[in-house]
PDB file of C-alpha atoms in Angstrom:
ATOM      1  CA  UNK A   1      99.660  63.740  16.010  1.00 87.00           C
ATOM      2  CA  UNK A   2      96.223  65.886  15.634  1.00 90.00           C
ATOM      3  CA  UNK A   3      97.729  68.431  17.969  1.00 88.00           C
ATOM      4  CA  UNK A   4     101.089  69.129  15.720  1.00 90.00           C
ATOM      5  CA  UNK A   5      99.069  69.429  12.832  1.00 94.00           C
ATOM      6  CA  UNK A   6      96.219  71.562  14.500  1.00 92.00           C
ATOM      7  CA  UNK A   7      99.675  73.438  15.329  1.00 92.00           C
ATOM      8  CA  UNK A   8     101.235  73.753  11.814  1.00 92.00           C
ATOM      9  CA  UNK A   9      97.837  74.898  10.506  1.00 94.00           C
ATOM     10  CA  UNK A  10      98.243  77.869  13.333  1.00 93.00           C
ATOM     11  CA  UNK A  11     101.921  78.624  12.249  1.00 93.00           C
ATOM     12  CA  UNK A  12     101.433  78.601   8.742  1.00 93.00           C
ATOM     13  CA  UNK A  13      97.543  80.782   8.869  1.00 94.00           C
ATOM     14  CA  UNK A  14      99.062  83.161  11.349  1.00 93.00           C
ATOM     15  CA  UNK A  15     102.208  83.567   9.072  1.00 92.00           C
ATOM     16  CA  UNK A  16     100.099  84.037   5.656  1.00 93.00           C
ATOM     17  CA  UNK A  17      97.665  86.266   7.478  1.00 93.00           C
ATOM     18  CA  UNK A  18     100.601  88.646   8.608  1.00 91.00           C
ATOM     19  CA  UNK A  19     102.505  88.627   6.016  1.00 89.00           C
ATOM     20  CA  UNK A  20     100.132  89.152   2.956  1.00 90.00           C
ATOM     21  CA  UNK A  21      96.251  90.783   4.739  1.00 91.00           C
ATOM     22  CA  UNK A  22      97.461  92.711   7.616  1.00 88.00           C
ATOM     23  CA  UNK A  23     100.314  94.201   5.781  1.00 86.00           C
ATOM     24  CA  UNK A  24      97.931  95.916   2.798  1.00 86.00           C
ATOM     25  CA  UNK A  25      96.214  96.652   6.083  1.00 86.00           C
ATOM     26  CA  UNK A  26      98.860  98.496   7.807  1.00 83.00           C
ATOM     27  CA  UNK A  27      97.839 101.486   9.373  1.00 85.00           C
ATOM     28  CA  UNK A  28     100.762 104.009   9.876  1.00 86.00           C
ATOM     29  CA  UNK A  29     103.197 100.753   8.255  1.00 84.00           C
ATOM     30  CA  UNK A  30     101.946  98.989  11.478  1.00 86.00           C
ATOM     31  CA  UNK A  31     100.480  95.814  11.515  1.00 87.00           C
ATOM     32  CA  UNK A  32     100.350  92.871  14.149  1.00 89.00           C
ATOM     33  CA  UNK A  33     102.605  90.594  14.643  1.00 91.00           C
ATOM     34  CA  UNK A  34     100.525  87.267  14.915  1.00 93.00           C
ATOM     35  CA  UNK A  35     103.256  85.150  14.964  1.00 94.00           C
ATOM     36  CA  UNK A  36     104.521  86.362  17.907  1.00 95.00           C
ATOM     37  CA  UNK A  37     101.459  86.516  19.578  1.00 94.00           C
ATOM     38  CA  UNK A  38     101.206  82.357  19.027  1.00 94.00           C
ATOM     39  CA  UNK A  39     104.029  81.832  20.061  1.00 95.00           C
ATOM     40  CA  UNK A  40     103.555  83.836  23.308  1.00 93.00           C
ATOM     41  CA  UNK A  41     100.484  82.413  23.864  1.00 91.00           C
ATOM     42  CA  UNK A  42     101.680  78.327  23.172  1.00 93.00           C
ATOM     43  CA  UNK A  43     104.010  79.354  25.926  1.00 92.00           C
ATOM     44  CA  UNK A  44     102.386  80.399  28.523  1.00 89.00           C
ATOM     45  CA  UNK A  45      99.696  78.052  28.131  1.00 89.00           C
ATOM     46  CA  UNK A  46     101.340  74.818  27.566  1.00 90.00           C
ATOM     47  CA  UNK A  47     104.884  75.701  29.036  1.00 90.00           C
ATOM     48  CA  UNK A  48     108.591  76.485  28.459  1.00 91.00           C
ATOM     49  CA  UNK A  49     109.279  73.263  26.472  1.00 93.00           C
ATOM     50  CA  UNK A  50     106.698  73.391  24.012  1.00 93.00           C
ATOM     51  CA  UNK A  51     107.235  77.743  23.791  1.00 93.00           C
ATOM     52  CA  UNK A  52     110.487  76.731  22.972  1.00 94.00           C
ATOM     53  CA  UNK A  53     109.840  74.357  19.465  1.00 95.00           C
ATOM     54  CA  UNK A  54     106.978  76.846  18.584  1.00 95.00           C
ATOM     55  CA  UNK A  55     109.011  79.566  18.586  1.00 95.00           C
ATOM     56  CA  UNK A  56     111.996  77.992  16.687  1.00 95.00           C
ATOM     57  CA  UNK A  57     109.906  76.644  14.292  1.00 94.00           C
ATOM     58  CA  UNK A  58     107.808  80.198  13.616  1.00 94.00           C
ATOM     59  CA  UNK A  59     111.408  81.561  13.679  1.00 93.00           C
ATOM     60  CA  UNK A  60     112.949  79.818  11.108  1.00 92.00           C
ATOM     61  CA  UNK A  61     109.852  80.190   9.020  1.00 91.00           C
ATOM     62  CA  UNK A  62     110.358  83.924   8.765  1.00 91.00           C
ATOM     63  CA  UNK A  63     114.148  83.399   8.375  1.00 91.00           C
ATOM     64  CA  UNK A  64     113.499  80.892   5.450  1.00 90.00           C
ATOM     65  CA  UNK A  65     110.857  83.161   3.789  1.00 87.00           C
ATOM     66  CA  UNK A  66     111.879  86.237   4.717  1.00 80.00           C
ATOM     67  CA  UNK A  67     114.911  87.561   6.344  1.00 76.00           C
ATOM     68  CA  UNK A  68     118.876  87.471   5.137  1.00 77.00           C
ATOM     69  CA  UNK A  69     120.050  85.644   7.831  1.00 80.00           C
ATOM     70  CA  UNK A  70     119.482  81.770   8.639  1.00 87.00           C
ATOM     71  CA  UNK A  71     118.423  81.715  12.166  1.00 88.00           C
ATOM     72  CA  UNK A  72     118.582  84.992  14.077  1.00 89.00           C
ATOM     73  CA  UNK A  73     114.757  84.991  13.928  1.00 92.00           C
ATOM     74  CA  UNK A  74     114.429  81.114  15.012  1.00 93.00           C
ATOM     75  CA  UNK A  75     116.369  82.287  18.050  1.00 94.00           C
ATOM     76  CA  UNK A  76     114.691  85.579  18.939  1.00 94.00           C
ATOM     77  CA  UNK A  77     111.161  83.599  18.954  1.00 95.00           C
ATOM     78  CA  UNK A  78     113.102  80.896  20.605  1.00 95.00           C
ATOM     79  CA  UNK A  79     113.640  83.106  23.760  1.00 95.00           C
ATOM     80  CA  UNK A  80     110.221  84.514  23.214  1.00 96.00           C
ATOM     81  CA  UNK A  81     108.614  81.205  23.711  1.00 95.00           C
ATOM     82  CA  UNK A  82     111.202  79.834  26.333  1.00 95.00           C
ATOM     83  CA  UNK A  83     110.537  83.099  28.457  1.00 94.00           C
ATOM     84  CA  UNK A  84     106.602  83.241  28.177  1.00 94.00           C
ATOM     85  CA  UNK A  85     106.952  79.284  29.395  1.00 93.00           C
ATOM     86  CA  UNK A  86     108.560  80.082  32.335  1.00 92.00           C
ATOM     87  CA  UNK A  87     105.217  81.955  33.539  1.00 90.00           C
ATOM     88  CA  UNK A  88     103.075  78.920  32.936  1.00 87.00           C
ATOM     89  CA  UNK A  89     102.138  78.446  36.300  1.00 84.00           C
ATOM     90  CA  UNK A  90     100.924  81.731  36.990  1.00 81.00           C
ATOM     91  CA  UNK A  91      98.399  81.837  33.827  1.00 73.00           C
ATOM     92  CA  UNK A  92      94.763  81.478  34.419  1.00 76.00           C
ATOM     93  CA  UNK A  93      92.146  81.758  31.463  1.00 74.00           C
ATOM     94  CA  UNK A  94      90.140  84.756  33.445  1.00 78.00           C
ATOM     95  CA  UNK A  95      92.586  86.839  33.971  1.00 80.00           C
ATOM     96  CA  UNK A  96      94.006  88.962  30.570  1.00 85.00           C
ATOM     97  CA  UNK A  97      96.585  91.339  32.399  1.00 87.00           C
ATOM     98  CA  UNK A  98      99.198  88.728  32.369  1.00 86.00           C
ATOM     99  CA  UNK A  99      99.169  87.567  28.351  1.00 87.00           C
ATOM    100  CA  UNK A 100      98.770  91.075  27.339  1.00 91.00           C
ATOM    101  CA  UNK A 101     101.482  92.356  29.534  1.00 91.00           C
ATOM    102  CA  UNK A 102     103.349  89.467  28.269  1.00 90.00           C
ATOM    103  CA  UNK A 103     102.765  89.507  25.190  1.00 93.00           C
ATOM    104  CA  UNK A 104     103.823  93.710  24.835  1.00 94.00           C
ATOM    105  CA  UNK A 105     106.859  92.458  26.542  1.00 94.00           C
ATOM    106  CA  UNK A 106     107.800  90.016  23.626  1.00 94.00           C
ATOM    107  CA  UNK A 107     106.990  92.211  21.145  1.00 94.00           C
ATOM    108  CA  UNK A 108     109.210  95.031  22.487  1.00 95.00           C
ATOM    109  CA  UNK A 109     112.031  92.362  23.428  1.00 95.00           C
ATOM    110  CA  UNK A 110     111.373  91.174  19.319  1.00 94.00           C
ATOM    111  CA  UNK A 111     111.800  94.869  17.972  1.00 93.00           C
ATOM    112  CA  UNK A 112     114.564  95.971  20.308  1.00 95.00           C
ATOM    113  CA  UNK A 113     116.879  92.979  19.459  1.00 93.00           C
ATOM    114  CA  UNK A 114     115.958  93.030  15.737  1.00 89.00           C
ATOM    115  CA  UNK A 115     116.700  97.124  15.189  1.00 91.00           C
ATOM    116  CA  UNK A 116     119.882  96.534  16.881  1.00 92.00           C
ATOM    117  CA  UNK A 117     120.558  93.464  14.956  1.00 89.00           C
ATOM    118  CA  UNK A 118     120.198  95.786  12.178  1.00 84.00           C
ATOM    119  CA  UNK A 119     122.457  98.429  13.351  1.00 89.00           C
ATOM    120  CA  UNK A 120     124.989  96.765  14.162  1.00 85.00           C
ATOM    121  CA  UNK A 121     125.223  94.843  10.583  1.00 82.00           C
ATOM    122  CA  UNK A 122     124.748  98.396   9.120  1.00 79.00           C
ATOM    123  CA  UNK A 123     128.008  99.583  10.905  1.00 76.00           C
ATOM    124  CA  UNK A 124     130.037  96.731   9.596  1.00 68.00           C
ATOM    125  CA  UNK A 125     132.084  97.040   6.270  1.00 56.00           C
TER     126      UNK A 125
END
């Protein structure tokens, strides 16, 4: 029970921190996305499974808040988390080239499917 709510308080100070003081800090209109970095990081730390319910649930916060669309964004972090999971066993604390590799993956993965998410609803009429 302390560890879901030790996680909620993550989600939801990651969330406020990215969407309100790193986007008035935006340099160039780019800011971090923390949210992704959590849930990269819950994955390959504590594995696919638990990747998995972080991501949906970071997902569906930014689709609730956010975005048009109910769920596109639960799934994309989803996959993040899942993915990130699946290289559990290979993590150790000293070594950083792994999560940072990692985590540039997801956010490229993140921005590729959401621009053509984007285009692709732009083309419809």
């Amino acid at each position: 029970m302390r560890r879901r709510i030790f996680l909620f308080i993550i989600i939801t100070l990651c969330f406020l921190l990215q969407t309100t003081l790193f986007k008035t800090l935006s340099f160039a209109n780019i800011s971090p996305n923390l949210l992704i970095i959590a849930v990269s990081s819950f994955g390959f730390m504590r594995g696919k499974k638990e990747g998995l319910w972080v991501g949906f649930f970071c997902g569906l916060l930014i689709d609730y808040i956010l975005r048009k669309y109910i769920g596109l964004y639960a799934l994309i972090y989803m996959y993040i988390g899942f993915i990130n999971g699946l290289f559990q066993k290979r993590f150790y604390p000293d070594d950083i080239k792994l999560p940072m590799l990692l985590i540039g993956g997801s956010d490229l993965f993140y921005n590729l499917v959401s621009i053509l998410f984007h285009v692709f609803t732009a083309w419809q009429i």
